[in-house]
PDB file of C-alpha atoms and ligand atoms in Angstrom:
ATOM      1  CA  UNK A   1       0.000   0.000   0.000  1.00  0.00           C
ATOM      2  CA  UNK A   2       1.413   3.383  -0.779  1.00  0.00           C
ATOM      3  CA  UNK A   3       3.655   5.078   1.863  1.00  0.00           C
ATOM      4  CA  UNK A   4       0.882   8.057   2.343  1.00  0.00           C
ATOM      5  CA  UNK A   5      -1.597   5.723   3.849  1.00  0.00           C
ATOM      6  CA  UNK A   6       0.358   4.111   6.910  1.00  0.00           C
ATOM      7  CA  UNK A   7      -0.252   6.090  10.398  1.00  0.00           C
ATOM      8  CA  UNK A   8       1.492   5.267  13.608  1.00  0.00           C
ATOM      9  CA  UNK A   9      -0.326   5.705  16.508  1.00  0.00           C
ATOM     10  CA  UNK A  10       0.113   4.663  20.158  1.00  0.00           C
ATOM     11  CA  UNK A  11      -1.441   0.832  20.492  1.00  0.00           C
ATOM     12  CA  UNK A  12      -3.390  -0.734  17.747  1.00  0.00           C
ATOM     13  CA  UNK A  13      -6.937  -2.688  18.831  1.00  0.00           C
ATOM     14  CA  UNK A  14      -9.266  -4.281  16.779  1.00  0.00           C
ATOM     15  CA  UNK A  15     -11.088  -0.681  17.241  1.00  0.00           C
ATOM     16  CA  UNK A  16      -8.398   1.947  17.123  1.00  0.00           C
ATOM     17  CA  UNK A  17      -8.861   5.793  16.898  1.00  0.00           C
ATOM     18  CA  UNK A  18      -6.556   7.911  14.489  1.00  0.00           C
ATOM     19  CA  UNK A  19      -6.545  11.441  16.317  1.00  0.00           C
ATOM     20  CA  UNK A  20      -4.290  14.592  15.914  1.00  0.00           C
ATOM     21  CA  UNK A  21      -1.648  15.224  13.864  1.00  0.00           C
ATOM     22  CA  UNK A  22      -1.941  11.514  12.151  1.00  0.00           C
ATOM     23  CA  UNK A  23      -5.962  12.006  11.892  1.00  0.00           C
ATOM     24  CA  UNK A  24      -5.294  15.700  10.529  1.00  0.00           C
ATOM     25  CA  UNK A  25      -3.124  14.012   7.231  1.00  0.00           C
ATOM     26  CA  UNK A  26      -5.566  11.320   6.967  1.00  0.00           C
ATOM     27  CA  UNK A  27      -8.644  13.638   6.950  1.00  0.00           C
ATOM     28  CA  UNK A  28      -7.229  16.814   5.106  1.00  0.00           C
ATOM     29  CA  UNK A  29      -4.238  15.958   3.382  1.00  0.00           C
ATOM     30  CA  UNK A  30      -5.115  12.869   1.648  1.00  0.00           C
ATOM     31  CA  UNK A  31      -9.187  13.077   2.236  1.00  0.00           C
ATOM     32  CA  UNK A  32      -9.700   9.926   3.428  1.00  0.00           C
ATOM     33  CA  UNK A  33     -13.154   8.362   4.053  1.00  0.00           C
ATOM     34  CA  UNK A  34     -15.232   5.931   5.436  1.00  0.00           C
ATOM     35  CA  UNK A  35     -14.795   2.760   3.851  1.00  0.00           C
ATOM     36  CA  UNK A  36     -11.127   3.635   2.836  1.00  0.00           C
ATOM     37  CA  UNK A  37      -8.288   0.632   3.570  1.00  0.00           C
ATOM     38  CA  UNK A  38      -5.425   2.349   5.439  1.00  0.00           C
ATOM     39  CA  UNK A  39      -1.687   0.427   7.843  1.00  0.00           C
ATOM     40  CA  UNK A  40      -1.348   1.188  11.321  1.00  0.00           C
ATOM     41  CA  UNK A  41       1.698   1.138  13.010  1.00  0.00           C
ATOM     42  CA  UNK A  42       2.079   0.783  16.380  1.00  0.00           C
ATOM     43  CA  UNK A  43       5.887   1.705  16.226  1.00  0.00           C
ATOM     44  CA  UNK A  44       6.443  -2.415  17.231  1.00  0.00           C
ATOM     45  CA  UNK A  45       7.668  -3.601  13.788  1.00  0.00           C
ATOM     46  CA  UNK A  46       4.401  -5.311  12.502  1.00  0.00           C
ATOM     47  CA  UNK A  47       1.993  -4.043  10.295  1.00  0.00           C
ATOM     48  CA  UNK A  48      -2.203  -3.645  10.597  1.00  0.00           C
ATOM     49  CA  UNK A  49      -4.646  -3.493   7.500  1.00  0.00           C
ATOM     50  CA  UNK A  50      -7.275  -1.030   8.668  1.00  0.00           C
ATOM     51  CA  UNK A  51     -10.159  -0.205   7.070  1.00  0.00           C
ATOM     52  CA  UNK A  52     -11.998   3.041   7.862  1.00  0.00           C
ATOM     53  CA  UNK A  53     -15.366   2.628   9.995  1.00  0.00           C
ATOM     54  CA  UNK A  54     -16.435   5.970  11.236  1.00  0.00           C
ATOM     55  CA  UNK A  55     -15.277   9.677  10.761  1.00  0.00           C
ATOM     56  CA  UNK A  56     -16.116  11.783  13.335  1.00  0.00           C
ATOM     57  CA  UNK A  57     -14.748  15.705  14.242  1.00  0.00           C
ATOM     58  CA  UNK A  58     -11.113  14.697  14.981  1.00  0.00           C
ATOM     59  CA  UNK A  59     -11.335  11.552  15.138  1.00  0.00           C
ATOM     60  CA  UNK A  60     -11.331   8.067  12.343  1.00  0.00           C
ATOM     61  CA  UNK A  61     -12.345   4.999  14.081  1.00  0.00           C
ATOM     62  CA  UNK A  62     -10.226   2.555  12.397  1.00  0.00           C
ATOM     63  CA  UNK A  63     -11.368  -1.573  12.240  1.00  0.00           C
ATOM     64  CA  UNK A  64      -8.495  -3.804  12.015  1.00  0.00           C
ATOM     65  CA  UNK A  65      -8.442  -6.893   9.362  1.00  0.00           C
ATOM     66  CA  UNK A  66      -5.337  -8.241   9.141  1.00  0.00           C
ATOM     67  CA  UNK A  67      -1.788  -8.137  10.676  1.00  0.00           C
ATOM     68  CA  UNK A  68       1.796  -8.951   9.581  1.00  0.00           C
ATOM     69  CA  UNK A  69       5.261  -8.593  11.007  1.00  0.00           C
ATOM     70  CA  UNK A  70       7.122  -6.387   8.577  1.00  0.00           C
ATOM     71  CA  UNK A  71       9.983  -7.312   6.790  1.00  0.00           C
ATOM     72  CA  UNK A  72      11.240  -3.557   6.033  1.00  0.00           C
ATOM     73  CA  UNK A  73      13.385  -3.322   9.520  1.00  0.00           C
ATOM     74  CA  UNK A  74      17.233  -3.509   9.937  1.00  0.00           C
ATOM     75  CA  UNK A  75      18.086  -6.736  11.580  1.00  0.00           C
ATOM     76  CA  UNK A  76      21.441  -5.218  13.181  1.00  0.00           C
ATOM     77  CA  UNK A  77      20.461  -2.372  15.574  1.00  0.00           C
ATOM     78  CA  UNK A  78      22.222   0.697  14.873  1.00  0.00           C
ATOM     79  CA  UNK A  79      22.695   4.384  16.925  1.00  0.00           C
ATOM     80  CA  UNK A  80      23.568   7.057  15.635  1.00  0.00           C
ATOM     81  CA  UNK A  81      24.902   9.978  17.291  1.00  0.00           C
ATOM     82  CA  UNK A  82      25.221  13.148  15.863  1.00  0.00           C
ATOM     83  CA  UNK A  83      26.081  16.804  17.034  1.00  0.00           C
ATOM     84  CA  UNK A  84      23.896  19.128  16.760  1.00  0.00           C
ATOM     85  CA  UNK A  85      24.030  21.144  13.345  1.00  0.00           C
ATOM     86  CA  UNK A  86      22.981  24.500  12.350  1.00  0.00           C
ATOM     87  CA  UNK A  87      19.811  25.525  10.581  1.00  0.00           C
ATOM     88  CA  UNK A  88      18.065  22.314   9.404  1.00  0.00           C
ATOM     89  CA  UNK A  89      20.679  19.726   9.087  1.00  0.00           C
ATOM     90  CA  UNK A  90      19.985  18.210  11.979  1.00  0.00           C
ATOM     91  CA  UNK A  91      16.658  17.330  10.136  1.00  0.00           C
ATOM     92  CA  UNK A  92      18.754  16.450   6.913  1.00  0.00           C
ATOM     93  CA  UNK A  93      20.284  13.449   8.913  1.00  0.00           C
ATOM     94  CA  UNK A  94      17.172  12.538  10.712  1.00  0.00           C
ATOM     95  CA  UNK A  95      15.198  11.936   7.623  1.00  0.00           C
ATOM     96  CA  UNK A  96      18.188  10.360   6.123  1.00  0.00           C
ATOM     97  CA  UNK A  97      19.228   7.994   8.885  1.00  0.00           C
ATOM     98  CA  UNK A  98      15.711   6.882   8.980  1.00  0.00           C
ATOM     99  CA  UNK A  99      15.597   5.918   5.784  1.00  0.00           C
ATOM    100  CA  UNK A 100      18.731   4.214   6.126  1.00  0.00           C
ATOM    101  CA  UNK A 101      17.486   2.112   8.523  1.00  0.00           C
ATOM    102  CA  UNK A 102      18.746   3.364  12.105  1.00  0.00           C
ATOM    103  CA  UNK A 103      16.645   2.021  15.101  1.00  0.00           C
ATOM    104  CA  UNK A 104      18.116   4.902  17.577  1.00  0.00           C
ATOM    105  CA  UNK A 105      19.616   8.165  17.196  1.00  0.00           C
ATOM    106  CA  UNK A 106      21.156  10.391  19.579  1.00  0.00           C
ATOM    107  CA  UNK A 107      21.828  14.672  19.124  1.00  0.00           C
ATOM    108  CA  UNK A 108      24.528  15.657  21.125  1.00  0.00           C
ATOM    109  CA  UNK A 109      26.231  18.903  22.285  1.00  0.00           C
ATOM    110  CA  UNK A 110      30.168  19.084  22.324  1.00  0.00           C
ATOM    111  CA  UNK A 111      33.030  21.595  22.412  1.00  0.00           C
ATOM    112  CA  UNK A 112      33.107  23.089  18.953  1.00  0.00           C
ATOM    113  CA  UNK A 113      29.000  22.897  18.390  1.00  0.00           C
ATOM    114  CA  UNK A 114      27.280  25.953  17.359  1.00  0.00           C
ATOM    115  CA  UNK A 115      23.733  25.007  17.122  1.00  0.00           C
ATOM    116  CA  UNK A 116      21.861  24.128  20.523  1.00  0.00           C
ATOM    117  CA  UNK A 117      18.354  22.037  21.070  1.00  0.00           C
ATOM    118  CA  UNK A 118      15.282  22.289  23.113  1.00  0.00           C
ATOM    119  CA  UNK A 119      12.194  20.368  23.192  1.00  0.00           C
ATOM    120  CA  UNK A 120      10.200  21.956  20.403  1.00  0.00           C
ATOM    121  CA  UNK A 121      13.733  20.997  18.007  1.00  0.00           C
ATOM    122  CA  UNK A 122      13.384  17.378  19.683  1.00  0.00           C
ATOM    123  CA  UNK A 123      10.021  17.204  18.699  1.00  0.00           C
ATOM    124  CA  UNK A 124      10.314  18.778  15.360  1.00  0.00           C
ATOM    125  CA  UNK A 125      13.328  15.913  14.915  1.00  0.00           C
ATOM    126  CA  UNK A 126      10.363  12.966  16.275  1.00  0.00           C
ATOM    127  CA  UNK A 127       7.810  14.599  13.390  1.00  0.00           C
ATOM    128  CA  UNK A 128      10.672  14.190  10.486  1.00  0.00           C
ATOM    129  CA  UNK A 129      11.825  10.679  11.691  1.00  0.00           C
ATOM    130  CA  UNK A 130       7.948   9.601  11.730  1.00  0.00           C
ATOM    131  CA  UNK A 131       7.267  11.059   8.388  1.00  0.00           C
ATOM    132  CA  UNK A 132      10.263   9.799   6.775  1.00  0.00           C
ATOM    133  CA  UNK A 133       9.325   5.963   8.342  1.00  0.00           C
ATOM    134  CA  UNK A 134       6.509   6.451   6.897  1.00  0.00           C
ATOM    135  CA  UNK A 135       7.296   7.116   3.713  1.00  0.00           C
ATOM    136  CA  UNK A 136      10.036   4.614   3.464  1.00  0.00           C
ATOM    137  CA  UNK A 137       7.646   2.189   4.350  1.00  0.00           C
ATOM    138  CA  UNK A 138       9.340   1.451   7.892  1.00  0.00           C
ATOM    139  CA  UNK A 139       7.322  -0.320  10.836  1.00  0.00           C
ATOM    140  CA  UNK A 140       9.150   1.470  13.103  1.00  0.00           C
ATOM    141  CA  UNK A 141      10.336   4.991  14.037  1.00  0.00           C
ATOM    142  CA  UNK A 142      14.045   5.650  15.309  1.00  0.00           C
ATOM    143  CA  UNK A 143      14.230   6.777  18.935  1.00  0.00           C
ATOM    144  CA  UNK A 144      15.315  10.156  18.901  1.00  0.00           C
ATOM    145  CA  UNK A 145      17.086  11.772  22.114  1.00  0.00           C
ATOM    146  CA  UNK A 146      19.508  14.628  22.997  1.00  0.00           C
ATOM    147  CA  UNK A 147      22.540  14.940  25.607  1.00  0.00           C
ATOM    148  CA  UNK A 148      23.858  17.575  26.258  1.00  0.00           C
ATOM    149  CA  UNK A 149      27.538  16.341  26.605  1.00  0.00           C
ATOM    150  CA  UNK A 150      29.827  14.371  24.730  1.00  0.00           C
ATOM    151  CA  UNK A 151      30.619  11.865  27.919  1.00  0.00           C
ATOM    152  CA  UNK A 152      26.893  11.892  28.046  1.00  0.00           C
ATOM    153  CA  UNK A 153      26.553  10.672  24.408  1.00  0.00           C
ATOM    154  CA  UNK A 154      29.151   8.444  24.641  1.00  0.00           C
ATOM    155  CA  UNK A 155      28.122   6.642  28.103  1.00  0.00           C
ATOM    156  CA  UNK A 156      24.869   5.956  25.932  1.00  0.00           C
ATOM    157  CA  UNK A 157      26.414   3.336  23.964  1.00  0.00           C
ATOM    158  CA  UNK A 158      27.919   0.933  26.545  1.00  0.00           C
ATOM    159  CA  UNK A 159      25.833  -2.185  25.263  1.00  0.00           C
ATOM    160  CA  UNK A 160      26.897  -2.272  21.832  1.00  0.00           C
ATOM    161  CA  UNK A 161      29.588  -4.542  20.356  1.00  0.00           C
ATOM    162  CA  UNK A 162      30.714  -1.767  18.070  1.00  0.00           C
ATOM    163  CA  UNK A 163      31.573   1.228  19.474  1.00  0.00           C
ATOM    164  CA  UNK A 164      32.818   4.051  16.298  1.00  0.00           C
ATOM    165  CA  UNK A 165      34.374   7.654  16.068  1.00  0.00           C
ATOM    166  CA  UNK A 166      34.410   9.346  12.697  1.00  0.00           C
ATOM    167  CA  UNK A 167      37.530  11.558  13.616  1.00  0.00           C
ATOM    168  CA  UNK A 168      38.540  14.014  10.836  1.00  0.00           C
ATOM    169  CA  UNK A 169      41.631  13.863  11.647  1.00  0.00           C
ATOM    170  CA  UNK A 170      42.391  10.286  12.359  1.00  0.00           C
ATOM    171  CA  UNK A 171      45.162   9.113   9.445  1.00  0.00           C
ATOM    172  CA  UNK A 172      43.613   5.370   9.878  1.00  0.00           C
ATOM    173  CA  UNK A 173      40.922   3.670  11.391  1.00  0.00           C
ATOM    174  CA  UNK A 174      41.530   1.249  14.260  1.00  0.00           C
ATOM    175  CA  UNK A 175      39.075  -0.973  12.845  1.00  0.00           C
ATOM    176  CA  UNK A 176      38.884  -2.585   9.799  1.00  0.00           C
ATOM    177  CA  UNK A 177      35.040  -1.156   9.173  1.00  0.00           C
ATOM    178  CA  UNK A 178      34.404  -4.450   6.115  1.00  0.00           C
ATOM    179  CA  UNK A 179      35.020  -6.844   8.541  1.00  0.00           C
ATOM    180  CA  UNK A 180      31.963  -5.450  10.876  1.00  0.00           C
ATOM    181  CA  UNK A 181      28.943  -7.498  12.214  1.00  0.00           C
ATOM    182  CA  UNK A 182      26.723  -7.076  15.226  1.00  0.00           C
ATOM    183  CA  UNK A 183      25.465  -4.085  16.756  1.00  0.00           C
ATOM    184  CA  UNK A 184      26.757  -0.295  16.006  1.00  0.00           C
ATOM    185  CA  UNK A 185      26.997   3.001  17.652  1.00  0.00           C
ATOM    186  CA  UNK A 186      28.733   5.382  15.583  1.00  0.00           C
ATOM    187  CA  UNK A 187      29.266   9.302  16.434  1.00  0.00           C
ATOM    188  CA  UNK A 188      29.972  12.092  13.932  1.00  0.00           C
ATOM    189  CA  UNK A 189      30.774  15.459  15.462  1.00  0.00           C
ATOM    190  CA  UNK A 190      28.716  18.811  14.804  1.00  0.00           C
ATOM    191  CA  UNK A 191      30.080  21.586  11.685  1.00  0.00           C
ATOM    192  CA  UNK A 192      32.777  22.201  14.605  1.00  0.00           C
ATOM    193  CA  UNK A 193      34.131  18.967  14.246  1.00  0.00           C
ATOM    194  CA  UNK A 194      35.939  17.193  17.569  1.00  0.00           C
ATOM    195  CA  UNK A 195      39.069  18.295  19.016  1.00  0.00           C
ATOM    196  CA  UNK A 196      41.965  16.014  20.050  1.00  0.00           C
ATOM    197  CA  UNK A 197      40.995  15.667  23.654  1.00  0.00           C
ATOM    198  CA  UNK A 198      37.928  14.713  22.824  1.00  0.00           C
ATOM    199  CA  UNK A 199      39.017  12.201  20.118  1.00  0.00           C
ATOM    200  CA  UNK A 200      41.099  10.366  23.443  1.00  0.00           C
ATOM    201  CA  UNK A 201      38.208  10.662  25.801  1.00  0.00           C
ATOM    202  CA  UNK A 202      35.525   8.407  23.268  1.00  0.00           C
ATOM    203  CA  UNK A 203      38.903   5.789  22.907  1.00  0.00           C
ATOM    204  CA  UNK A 204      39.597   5.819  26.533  1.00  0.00           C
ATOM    205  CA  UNK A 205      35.397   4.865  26.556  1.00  0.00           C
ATOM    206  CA  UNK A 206      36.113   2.241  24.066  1.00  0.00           C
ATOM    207  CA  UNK A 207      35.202   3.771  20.330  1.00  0.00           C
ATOM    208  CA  UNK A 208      37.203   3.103  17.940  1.00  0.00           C
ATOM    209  CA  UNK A 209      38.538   5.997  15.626  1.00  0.00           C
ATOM    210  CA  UNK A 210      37.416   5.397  11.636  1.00  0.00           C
ATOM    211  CA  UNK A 211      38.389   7.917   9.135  1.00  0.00           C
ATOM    212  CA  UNK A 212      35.968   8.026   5.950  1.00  0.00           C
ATOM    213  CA  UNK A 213      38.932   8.730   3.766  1.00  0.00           C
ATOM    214  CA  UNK A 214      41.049  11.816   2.877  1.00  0.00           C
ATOM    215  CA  UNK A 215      38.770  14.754   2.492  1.00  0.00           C
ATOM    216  CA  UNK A 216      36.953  16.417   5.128  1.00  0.00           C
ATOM    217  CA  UNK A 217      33.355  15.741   4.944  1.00  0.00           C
ATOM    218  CA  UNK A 218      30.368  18.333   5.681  1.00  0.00           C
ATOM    219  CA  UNK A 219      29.033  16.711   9.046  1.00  0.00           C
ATOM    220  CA  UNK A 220      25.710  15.793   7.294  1.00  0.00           C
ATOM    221  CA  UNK A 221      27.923  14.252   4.242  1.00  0.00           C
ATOM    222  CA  UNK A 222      29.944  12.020   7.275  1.00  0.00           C
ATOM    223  CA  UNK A 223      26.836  11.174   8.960  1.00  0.00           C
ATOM    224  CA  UNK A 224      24.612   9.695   6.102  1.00  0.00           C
ATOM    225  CA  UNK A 225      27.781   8.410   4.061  1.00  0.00           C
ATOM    226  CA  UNK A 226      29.088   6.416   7.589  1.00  0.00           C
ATOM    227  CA  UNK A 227      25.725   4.825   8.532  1.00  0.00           C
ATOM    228  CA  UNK A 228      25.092   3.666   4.392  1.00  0.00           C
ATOM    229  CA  UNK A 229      28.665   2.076   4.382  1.00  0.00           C
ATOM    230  CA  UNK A 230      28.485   0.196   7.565  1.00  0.00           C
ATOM    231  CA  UNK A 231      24.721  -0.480   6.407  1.00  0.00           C
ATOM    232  CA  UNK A 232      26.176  -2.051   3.310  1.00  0.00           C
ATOM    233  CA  UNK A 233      28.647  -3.579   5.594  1.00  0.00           C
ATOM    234  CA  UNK A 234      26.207  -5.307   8.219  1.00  0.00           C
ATOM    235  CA  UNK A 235      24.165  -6.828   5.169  1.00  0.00           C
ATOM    236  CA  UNK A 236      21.437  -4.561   5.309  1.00  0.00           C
ATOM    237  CA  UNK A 237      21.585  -3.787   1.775  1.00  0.00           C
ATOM    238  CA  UNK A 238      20.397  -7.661   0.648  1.00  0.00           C
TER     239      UNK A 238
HETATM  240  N1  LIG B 301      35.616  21.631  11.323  1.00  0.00           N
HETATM  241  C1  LIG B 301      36.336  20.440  11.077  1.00  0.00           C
HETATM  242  C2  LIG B 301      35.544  19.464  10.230  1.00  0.00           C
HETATM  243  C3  LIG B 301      34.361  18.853  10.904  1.00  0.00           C
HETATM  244  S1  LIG B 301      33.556  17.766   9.839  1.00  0.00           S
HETATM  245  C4  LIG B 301      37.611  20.761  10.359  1.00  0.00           C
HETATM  246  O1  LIG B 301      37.663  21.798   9.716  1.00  0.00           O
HETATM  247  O2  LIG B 301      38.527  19.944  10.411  1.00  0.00           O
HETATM  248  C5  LIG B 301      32.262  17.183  10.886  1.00  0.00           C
HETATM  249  C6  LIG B 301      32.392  15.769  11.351  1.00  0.00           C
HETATM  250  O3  LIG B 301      32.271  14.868  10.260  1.00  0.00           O
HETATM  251  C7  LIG B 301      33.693  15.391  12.015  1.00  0.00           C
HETATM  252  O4  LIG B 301      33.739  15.733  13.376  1.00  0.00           O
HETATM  253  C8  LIG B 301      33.734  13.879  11.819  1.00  0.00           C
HETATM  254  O5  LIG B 301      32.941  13.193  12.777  1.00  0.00           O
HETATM  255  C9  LIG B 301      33.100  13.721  10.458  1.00  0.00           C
HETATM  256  N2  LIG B 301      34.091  13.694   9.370  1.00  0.00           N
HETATM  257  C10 LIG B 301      34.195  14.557   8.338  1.00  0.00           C
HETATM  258  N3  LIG B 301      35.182  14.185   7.496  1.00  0.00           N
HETATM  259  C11 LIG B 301      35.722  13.053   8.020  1.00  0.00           C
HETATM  260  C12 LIG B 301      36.766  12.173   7.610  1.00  0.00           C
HETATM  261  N4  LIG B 301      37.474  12.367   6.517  1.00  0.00           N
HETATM  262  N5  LIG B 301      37.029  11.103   8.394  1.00  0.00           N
HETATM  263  C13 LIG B 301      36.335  10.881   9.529  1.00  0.00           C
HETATM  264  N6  LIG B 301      35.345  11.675   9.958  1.00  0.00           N
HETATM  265  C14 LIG B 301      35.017  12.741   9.214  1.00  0.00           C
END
């Protein structure tokens, strides 16, 4: 079914309500009606045909027919962590990583960020990630939380069996990135990039420092070109 017609709401009954924002596209974007076959997503990874019973003033009462696990999710969990950018490239990477698959993704603040974050950017940064799962067809929609340190970010990723550091200026990577498999945290720093004592305090938590080749990248250029290639990497890509 076309990516315009999914909606993710909170829990999915046989009877379930579409309300606010998700209700709003439903109703006034793409005029749906009673009678009209819709997915709901309940953000768990499967999928529910829906059909349309009742529209009432804000609110679709929605009767499920049919479930399905979906088969659109990454099997290798993957974080991202990314510092927070200026204007709205933070939103470039959080419609990107989503679409690229990322179950979580951490903004972070560090020494040479410009750009700072508050709820109404968080929230703004949940809207994109939701709209971009749905329109890649995704069951689920990335986790999406700020810190506002680097040791904070970092201490985040303690349970995962690949812990990486795009450093710009690392001549070498301490990992050989095609040989990767199992779960991955990776951090790219903000427009500011990292600075050296930074660089030893993520190895001294265990990250490994990668370097995505000669030339330095634009932070949203590292961040969607390192989750692709270890994407690729993990099999993903099949
Ligand atoms: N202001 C910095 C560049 C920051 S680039 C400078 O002038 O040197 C933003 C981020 O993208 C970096 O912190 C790093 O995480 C990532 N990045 C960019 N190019 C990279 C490269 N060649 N290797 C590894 N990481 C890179």
């Amino acid at each position: 079914m076309a990516a315009m017609r999914r909606f993710f709401v909170q829990n999915v009954e046989r009877e379930t309500i579409l309300s606010g924002d998700e209700y709003s596209h439903a109703k006034n974007v793409l005029r749906l009606g009673e009678g009209d076959e819709i997915v709901l997503l309940d953000g768990s990874g499967k999928e529910y045909d829906a059909i349309i019973a009742k529209v009432s003033k804000g609110e679709m009462l929605c009767s499920v027919v049919g479930e399905r696990p979906s088969d659109k999710e990454c099997k290798t969990c993957v974080r991202l962590l990314i510092g927070a950018l200026k204007g709205d490239k933070t939103e470039l990477v959080v419609q990107k990583a989503t679409e690229l698959g990322v179950a979580q993704i951490c903004v972070f603040s560090s020494r040479f960020c410009a750009a700072y974050m508050n709820e109404n950017k968080l929230e703004r940064l949940r809207k994109v990630a939701r709209e971009a799962a749905k329109q890649c067809l995704r069951a689920t929609v990335p986790s999406i939380e700020y810190c506002d340190s680097l040791e904070e970010a970092l201490a985040t990723c303690a349970d995962f069996e690949n812990k990486l550091f795009a450093c710009e200026f690392a001549k070498s990577s301490d990992v050989d990135l095609r040989s990767l498999r199992g779960s991955c945290a990776l951090v790219v720093g903000s427009e500011g990039g990292f600075s050296e004592e930074e660089f030893a305090v993520a190895r001294s938590a265990g990250f490994a420092g990668v370097t995505l080749g000669k030339r330095i990248l634009r932070a949203e250029t590292a961040a969607i070109a390192f989750t692709s290639a270890v994407m690729f990497v993990l099999g993903e890509w099949q």
